[in-house]
mmCIF file of C-alpha atoms in Angstrom:
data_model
loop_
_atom_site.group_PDB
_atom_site.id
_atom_site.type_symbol
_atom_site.label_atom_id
_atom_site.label_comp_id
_atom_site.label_asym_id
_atom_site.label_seq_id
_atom_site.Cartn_x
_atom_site.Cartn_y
_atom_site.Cartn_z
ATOM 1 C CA UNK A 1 -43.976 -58.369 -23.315
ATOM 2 C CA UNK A 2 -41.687 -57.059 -25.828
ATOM 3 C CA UNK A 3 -43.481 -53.077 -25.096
ATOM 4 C CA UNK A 4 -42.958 -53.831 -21.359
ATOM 5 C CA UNK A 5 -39.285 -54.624 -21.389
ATOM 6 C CA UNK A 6 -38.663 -51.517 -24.060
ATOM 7 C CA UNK A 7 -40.615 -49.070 -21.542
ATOM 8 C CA UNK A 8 -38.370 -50.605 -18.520
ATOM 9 C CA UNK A 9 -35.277 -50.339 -20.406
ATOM 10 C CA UNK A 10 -35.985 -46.753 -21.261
ATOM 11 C CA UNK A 11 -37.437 -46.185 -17.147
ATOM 12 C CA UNK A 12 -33.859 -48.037 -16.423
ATOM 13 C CA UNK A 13 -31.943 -45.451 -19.131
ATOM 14 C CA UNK A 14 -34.023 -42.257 -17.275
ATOM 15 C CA UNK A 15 -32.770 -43.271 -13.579
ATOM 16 C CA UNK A 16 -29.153 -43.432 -14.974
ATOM 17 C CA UNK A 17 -29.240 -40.455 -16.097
ATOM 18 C CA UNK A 18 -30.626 -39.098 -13.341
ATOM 19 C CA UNK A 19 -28.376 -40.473 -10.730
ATOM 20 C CA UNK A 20 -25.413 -39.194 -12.639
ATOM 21 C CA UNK A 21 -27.661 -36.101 -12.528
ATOM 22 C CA UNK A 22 -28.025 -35.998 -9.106
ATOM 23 C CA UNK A 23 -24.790 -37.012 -8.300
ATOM 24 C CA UNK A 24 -22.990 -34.564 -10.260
ATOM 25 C CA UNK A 25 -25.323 -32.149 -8.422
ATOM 26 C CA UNK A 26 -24.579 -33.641 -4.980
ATOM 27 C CA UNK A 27 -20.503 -33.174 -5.532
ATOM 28 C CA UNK A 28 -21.597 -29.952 -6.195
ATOM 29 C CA UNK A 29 -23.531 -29.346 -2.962
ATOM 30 C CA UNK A 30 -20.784 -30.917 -1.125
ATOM 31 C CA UNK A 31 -18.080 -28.362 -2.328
ATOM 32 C CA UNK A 32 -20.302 -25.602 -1.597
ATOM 33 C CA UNK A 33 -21.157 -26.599 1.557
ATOM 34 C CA UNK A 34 -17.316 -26.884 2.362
ATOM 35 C CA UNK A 35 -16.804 -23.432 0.546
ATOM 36 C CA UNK A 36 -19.516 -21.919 3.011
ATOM 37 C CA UNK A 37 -18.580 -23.579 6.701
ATOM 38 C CA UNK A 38 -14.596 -22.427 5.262
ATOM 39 C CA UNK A 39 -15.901 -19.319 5.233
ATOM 40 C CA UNK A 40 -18.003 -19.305 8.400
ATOM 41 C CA UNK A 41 -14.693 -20.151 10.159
ATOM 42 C CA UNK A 42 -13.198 -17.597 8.691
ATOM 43 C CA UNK A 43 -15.547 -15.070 9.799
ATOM 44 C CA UNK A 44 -15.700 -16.418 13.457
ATOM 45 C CA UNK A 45 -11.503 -16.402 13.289
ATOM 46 C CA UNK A 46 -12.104 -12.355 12.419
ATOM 47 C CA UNK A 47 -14.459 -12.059 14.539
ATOM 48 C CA UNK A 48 -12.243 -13.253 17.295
ATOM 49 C CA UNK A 49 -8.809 -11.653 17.371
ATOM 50 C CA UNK A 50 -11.432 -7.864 16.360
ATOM 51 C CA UNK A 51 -12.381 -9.111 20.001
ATOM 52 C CA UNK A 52 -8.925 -9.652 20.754
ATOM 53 C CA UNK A 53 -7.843 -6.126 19.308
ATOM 54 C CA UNK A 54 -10.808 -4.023 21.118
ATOM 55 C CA UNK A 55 -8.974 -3.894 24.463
ATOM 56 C CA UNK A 56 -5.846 -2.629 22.195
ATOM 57 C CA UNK A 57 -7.867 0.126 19.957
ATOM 58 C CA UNK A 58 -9.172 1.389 23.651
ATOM 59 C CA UNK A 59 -5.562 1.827 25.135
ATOM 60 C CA UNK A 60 -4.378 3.306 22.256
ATOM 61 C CA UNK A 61 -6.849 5.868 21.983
ATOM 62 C CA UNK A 62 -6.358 7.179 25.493
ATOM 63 C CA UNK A 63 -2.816 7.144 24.263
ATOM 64 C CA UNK A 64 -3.741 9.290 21.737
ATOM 65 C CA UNK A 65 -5.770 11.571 23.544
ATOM 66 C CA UNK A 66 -2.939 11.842 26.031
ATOM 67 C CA UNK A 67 -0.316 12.553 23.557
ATOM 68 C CA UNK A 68 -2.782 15.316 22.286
ATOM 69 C CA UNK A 69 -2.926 16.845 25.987
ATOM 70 C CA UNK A 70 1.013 16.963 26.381
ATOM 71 C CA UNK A 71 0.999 18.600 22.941
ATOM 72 C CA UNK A 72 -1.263 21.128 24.062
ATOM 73 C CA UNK A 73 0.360 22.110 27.667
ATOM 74 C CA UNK A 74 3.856 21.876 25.562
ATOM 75 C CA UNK A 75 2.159 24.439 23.337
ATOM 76 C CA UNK A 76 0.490 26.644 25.850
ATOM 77 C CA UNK A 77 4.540 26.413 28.111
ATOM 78 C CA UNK A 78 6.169 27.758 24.994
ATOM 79 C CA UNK A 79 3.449 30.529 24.079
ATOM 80 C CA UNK A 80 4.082 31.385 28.496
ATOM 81 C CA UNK A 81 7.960 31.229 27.927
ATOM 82 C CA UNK A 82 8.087 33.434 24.506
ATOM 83 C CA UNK A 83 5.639 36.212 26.451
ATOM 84 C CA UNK A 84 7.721 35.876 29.578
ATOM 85 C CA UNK A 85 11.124 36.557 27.417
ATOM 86 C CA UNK A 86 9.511 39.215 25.210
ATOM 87 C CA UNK A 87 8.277 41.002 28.679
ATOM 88 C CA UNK A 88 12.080 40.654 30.573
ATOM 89 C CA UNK A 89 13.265 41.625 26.968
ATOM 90 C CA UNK A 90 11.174 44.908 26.346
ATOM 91 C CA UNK A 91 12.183 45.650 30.383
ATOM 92 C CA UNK A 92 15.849 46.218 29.451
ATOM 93 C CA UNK A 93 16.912 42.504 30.203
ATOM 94 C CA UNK A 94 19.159 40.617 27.816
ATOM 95 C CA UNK A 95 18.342 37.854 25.751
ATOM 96 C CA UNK A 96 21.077 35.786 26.596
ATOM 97 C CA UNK A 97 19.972 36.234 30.912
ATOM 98 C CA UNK A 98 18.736 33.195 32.600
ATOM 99 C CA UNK A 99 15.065 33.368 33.519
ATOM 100 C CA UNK A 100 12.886 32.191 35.489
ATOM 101 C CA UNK A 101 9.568 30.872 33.529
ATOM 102 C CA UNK A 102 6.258 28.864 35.095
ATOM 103 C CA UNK A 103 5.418 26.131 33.407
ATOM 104 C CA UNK A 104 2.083 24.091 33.473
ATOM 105 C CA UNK A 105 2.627 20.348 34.881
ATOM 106 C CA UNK A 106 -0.055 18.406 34.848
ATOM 107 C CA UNK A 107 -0.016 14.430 35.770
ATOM 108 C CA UNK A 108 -3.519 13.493 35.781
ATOM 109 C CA UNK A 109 -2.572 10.392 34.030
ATOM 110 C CA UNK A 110 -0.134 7.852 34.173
ATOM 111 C CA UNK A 111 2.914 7.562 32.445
#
């Protein structure tokens, strides 16, 4: 009897220990669990308002590309005015005359 109640006391020592174990290694499950579904929200909260901003990116790269167009007719209007000056100059005009120059206009898009 005295063999059988040292073997259980040790069996009861061993599950003691390995509850603690286990536990320990439970609150440490827990926290990572809570560390991953923080970070799952996170990612579905970015993945959201990038949803949110596609609409946004879209306008503002026709913006872009519209801005680039103006720059380019501004370009091409001054390149037409300097040649249309240097001709009325070379012709005997004066620089300081009013003239006359055509200019691209283009409205293919909205303002």
């Amino acid at each position: 009897m005295r063999e059988e109640e040292k073997v259980m006391n040790e069996l009861q020592a061993a599950t003691r220990k390995m509850r603690e174990s286990f536990s320990g290694f439970s609150s440490s499950l827990s926290t990572h669990q809570s560390r991953v579904s923080w970070a799952l929200h996170h990612v579905l909260v970015l993945k959201r308002e990038a949803q949110n901003l596609a609409p946004v990116v879209q306008r503002d790269k026709q913006l872009a590309l519209q801005v680039e167009q103006l720059h380019q007719q501004l370009e091409q209007n001054v390149t037409a005015a300097n040649a249309s000056l240097a001709r009325a100059c070379s012709a005997g005009g004066s620089r300081d005359a009013v003239y006359v120059v055509p200019l691209q206009v283009r409205r293919s898009f909205p303002l």
